[in-house]
Coordinates of C-alpha atoms in Angstrom, one line a residue:
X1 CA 0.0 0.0 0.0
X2 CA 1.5 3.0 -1.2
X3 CA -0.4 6.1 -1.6
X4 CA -0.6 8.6 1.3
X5 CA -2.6 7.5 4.8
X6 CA -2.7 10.6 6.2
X7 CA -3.7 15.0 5.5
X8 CA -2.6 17.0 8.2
X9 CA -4.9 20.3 9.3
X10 CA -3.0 22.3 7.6
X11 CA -2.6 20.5 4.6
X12 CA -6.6 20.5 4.7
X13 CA -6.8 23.7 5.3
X14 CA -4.5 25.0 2.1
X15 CA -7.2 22.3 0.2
X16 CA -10.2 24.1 1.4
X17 CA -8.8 27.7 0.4
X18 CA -7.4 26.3 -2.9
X19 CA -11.1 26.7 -4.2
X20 CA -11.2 23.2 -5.2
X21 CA -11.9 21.6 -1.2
X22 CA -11.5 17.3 -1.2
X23 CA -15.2 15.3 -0.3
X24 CA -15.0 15.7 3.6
X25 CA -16.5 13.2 5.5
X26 CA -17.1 13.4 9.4
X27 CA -17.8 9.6 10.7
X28 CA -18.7 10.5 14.3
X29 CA -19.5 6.9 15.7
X30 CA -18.4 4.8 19.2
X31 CA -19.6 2.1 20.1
X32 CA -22.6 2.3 22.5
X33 CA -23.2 5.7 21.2
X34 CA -26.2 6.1 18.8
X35 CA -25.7 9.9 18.8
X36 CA -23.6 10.4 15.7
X37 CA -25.5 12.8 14.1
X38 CA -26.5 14.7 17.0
X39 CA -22.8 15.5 17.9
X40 CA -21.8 16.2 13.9
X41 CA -25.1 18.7 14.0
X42 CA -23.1 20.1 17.2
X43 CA -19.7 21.2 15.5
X44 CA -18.3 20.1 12.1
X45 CA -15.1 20.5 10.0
X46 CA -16.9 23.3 7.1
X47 CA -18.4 21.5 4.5
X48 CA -18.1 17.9 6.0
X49 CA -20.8 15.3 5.1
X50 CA -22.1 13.4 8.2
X51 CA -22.0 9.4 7.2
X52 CA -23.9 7.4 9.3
X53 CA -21.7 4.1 9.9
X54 CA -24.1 1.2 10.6
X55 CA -26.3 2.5 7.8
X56 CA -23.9 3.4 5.0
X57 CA -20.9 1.8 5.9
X58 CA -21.7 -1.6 6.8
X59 CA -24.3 -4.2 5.7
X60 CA -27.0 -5.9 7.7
X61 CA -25.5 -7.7 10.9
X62 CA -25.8 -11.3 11.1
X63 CA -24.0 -14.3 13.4
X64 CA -22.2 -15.6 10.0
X65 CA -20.6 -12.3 9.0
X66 CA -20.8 -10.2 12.6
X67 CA -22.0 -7.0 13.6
X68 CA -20.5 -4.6 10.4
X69 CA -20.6 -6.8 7.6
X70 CA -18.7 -5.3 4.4
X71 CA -22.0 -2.9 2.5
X72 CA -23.0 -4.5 -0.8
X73 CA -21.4 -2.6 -3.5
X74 CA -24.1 -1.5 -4.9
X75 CA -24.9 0.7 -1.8
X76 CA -22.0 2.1 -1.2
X77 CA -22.1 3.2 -4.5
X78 CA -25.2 4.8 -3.8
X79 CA -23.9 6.5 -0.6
X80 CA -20.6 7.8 -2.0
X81 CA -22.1 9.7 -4.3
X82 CA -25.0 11.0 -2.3
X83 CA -21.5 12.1 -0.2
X84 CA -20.3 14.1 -3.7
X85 CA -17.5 11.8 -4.6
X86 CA -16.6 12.1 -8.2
X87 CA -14.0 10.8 -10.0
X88 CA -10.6 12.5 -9.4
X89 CA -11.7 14.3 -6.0
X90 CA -9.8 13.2 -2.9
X91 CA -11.6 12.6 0.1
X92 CA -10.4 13.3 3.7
X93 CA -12.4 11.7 6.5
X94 CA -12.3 12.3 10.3
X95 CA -14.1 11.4 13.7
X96 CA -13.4 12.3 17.0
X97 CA -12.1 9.7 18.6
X98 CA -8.9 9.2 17.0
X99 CA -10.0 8.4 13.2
X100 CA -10.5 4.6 15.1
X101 CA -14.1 5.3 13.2
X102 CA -13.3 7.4 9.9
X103 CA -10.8 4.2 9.4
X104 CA -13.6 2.2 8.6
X105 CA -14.8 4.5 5.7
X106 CA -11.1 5.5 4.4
X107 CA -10.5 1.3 4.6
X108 CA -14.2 0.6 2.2
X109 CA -13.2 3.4 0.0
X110 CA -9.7 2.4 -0.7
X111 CA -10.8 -1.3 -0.8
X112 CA -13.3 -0.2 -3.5
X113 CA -10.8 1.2 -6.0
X114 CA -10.6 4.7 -4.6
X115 CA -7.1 6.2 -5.3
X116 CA -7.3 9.4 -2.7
X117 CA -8.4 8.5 0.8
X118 CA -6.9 10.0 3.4
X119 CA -7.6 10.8 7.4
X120 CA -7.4 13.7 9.0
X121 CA -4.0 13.2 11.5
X122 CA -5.8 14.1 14.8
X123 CA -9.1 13.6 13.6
X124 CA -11.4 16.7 14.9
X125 CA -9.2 17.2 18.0
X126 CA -6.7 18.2 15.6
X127 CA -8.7 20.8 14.1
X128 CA -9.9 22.1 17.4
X129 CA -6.5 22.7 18.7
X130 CA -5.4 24.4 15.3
X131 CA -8.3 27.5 16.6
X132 CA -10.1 26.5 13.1
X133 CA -14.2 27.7 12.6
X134 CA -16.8 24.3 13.3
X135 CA -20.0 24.8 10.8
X136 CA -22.9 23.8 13.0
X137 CA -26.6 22.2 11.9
X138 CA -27.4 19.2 9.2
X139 CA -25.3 20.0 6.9
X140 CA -25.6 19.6 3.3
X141 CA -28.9 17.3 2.0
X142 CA -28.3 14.5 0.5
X143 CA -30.3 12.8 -1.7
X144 CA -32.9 10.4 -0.7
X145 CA -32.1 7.2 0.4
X146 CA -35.4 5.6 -0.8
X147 CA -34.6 7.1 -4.1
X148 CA -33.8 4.5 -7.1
X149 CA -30.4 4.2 -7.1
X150 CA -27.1 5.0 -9.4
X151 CA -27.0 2.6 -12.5
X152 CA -23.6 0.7 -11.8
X153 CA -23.2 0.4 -15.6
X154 CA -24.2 4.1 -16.4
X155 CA -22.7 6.9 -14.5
X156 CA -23.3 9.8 -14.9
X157 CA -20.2 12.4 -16.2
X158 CA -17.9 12.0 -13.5
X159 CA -19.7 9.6 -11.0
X160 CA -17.5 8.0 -9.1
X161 CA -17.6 4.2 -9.9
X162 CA -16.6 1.5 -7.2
X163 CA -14.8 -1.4 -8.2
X164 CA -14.3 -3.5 -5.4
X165 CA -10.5 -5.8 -4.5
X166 CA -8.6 -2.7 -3.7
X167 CA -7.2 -4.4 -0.5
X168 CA -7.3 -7.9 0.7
X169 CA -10.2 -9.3 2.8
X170 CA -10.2 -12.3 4.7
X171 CA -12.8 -15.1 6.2
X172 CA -12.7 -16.9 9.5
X173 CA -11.0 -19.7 7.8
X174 CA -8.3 -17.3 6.2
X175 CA -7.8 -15.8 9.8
X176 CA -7.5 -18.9 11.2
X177 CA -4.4 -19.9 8.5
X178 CA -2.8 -16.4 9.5
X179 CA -3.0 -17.0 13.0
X180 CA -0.5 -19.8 12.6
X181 CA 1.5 -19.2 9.6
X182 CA 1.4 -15.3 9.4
X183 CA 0.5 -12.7 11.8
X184 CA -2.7 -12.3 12.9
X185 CA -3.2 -9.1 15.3
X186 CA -6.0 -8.3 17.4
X187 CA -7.0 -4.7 17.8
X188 CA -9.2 -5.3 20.6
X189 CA -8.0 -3.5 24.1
X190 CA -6.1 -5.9 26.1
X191 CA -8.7 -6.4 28.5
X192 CA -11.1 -8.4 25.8
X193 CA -8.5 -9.9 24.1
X194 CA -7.3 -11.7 27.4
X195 CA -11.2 -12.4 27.8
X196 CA -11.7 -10.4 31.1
X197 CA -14.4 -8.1 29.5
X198 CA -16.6 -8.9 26.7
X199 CA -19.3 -6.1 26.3
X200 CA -21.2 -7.2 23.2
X201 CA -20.0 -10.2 21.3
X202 CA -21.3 -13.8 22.1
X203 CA -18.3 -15.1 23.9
X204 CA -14.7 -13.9 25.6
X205 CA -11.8 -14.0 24.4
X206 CA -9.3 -14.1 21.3
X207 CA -8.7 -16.1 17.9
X208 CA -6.3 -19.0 19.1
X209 CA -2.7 -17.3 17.9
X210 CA -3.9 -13.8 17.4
X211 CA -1.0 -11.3 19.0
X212 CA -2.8 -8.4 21.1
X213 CA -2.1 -4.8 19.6
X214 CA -4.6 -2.5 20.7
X215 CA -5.8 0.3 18.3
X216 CA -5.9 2.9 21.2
X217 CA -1.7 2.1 21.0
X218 CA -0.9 3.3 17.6
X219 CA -1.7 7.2 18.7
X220 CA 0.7 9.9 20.2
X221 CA -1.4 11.6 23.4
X222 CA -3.0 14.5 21.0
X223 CA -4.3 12.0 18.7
X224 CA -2.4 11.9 15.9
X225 CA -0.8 8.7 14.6
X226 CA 2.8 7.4 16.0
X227 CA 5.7 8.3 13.4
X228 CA 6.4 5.8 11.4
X229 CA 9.6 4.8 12.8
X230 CA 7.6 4.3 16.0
X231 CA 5.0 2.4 14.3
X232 CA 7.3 0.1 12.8
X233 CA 9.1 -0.7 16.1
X234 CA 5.7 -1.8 17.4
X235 CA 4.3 -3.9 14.6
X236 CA 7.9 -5.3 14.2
X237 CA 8.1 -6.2 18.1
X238 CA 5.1 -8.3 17.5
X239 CA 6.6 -9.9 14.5
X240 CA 5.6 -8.4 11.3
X241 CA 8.4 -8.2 10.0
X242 CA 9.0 -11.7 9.9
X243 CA 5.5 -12.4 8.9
X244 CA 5.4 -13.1 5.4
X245 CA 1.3 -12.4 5.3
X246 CA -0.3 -10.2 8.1
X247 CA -3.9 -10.1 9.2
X248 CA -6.0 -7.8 11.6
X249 CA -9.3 -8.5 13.2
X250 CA -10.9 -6.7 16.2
X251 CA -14.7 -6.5 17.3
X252 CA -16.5 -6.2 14.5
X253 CA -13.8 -4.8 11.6
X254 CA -14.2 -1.6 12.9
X255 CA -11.2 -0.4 14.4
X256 CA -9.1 -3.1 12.6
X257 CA -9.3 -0.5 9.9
X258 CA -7.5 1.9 11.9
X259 CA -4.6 -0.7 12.6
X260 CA -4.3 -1.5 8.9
X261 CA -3.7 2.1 8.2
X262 CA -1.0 2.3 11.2
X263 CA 1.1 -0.6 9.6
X264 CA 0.3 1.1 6.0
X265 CA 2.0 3.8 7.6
X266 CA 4.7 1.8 9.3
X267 CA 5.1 0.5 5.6
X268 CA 3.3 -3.2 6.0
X269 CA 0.1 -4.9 4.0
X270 CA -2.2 -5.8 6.1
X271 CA -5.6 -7.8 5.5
X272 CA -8.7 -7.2 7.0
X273 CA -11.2 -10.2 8.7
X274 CA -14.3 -7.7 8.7
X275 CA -16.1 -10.7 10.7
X276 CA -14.2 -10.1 13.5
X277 CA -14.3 -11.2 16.8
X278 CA -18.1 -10.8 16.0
X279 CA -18.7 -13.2 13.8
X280 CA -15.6 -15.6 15.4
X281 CA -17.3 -15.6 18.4
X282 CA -20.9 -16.2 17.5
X283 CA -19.5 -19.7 15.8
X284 CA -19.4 -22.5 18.6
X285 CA -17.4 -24.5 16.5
X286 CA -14.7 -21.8 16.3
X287 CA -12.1 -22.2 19.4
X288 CA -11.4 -19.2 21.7
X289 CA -8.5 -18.7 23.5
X290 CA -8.1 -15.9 27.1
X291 CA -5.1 -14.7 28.8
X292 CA -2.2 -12.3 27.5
X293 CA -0.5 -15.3 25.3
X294 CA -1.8 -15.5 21.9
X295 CA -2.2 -19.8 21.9

């Protein structure tokens, strides 16, 4: 993965004046909190669309493929241009909460074919501490959702066009074969991959050979990600860099997003199990291991 993970504020900010400002998109989400929109409608980057991360980022949840399945094409197709992407603009996305949200959408849209997709360094903390204006209220309208969508085949001008394989996915099986001939990480905090706390999934604990590395780790204390030297050290001192394949997994493929774009940074490939723990968890044939070793 070589393009660019990363805009800094200023970097956005000389975009915005240019006259010809990227797609923004805010992706406020955590889990347990349903207010998304509520705190986007409270203080947004200028121009930012709000996207709405169960609903347009993830398909239907089910015990087969977890909690945030991948979207069907299709409709994210739909969304992305209901967003204003069009073929050629970069996007930046954001959150606040360290970008461990806007991964998930920067992830989908580089995965679908997307060239430029980048986050924010320092998410909306970042832009805060910069003294930068927040545009308050809904934001621009977008088009209705019940509306017939986008033609796949027939875009219109410069639609944007999704072509999905952009980055590697994976299955439970696939994580499985990582765990023990690759490198599996799990982006889980320590305390639910040791299986002390499980707040939502079926069951406690960790894919059998997964190697903790929380998410929360890969940021400096304002937010921004670790430089890459720093990154490197991390991912290597869990043994990427004798890994010949790497693989990342977390709740519910989620914040694993956000640990594929720190290796990306730290200069690794990384694929993505969007089942997650979710989906892991929910099979009773699948082991689970607990404590701080991964077997």
């Amino acid at each position: 993965m070589s393009a660019r993970v990363t805009t800094t504020v200023a970097e956005l900010r000389k975009l915005i004046d240019s006259g010809q400002p990227p797609v923004l998109l805010d992706v406020r989400w955590a889990l347990g909190d349903p207010h998304g929109r509520d705190h986007y409608e409270a203080g947004h980057v200028p121009g930012a669309v709000y996207v709405d991360l169960d609903r347009e980022l993830a398909g239907p949840p089910s015990p087969e493929d977890g909690r945030h399945p991948l979207p069907d094409l299709a409709d994210l197709q739909a969304s992305a241009r209901s967003w204003g992407l069009k073929e050629g603009r970069p996007v930046v996305v954001y959150d606040d909460l360290g970008n461990t949200a806007a991964a998930r959408a920067w992830w989908l849209l580089r995965w679908a074919g997307v060239p430029e997709v980048t986050l924010l360094d320092g998410a909306l903390g970042a832009w805060r501490s910069a003294g930068l204006p927040l545009e308050s209220g809904p934001g621009a309208t977008k088009p209705d959702a019940e509306a017939p969508r986008p033609d796949l085949d027939a875009p219109e001008q410069d639609d944007i066009v999704l072509r999905p394989g952009g980055l590697p996915v994976t299955d439970a099986d696939g994580a499985a074969q990582l765990a023990s001939r690759g490198l599996l990480l799990d982006a889980r905090a320590g305390e639910r991959y040791r299986g002390e706390h499980e707040p939502v999934d079926p069951r406690a604990g960790h894919i059998p050979g997964a190697v903790s590395a929380p998410t929360g780790e890969n940021l400096s204390a304002d937010g921004t990600f670790l430089p890459p030297e720093e990154l490197r050290k991390r991912f290597e001192d869990r043994g990427a860099g004798e890994a010949a394949v790497i693989g990342v997994y977390c709740g519910s493929g989620v914040t694993a997003a956000h640990q594929i774009a720190a290796l990306a940074i730290a200069g690794f490939d990384a694929t993505l199990f969007p089942g997650s723990w979710s989906a892991w968890s929910a099979d009773p044939a699948r082991p689970a291991a607990t404590g701080p070793l991964p077997s």
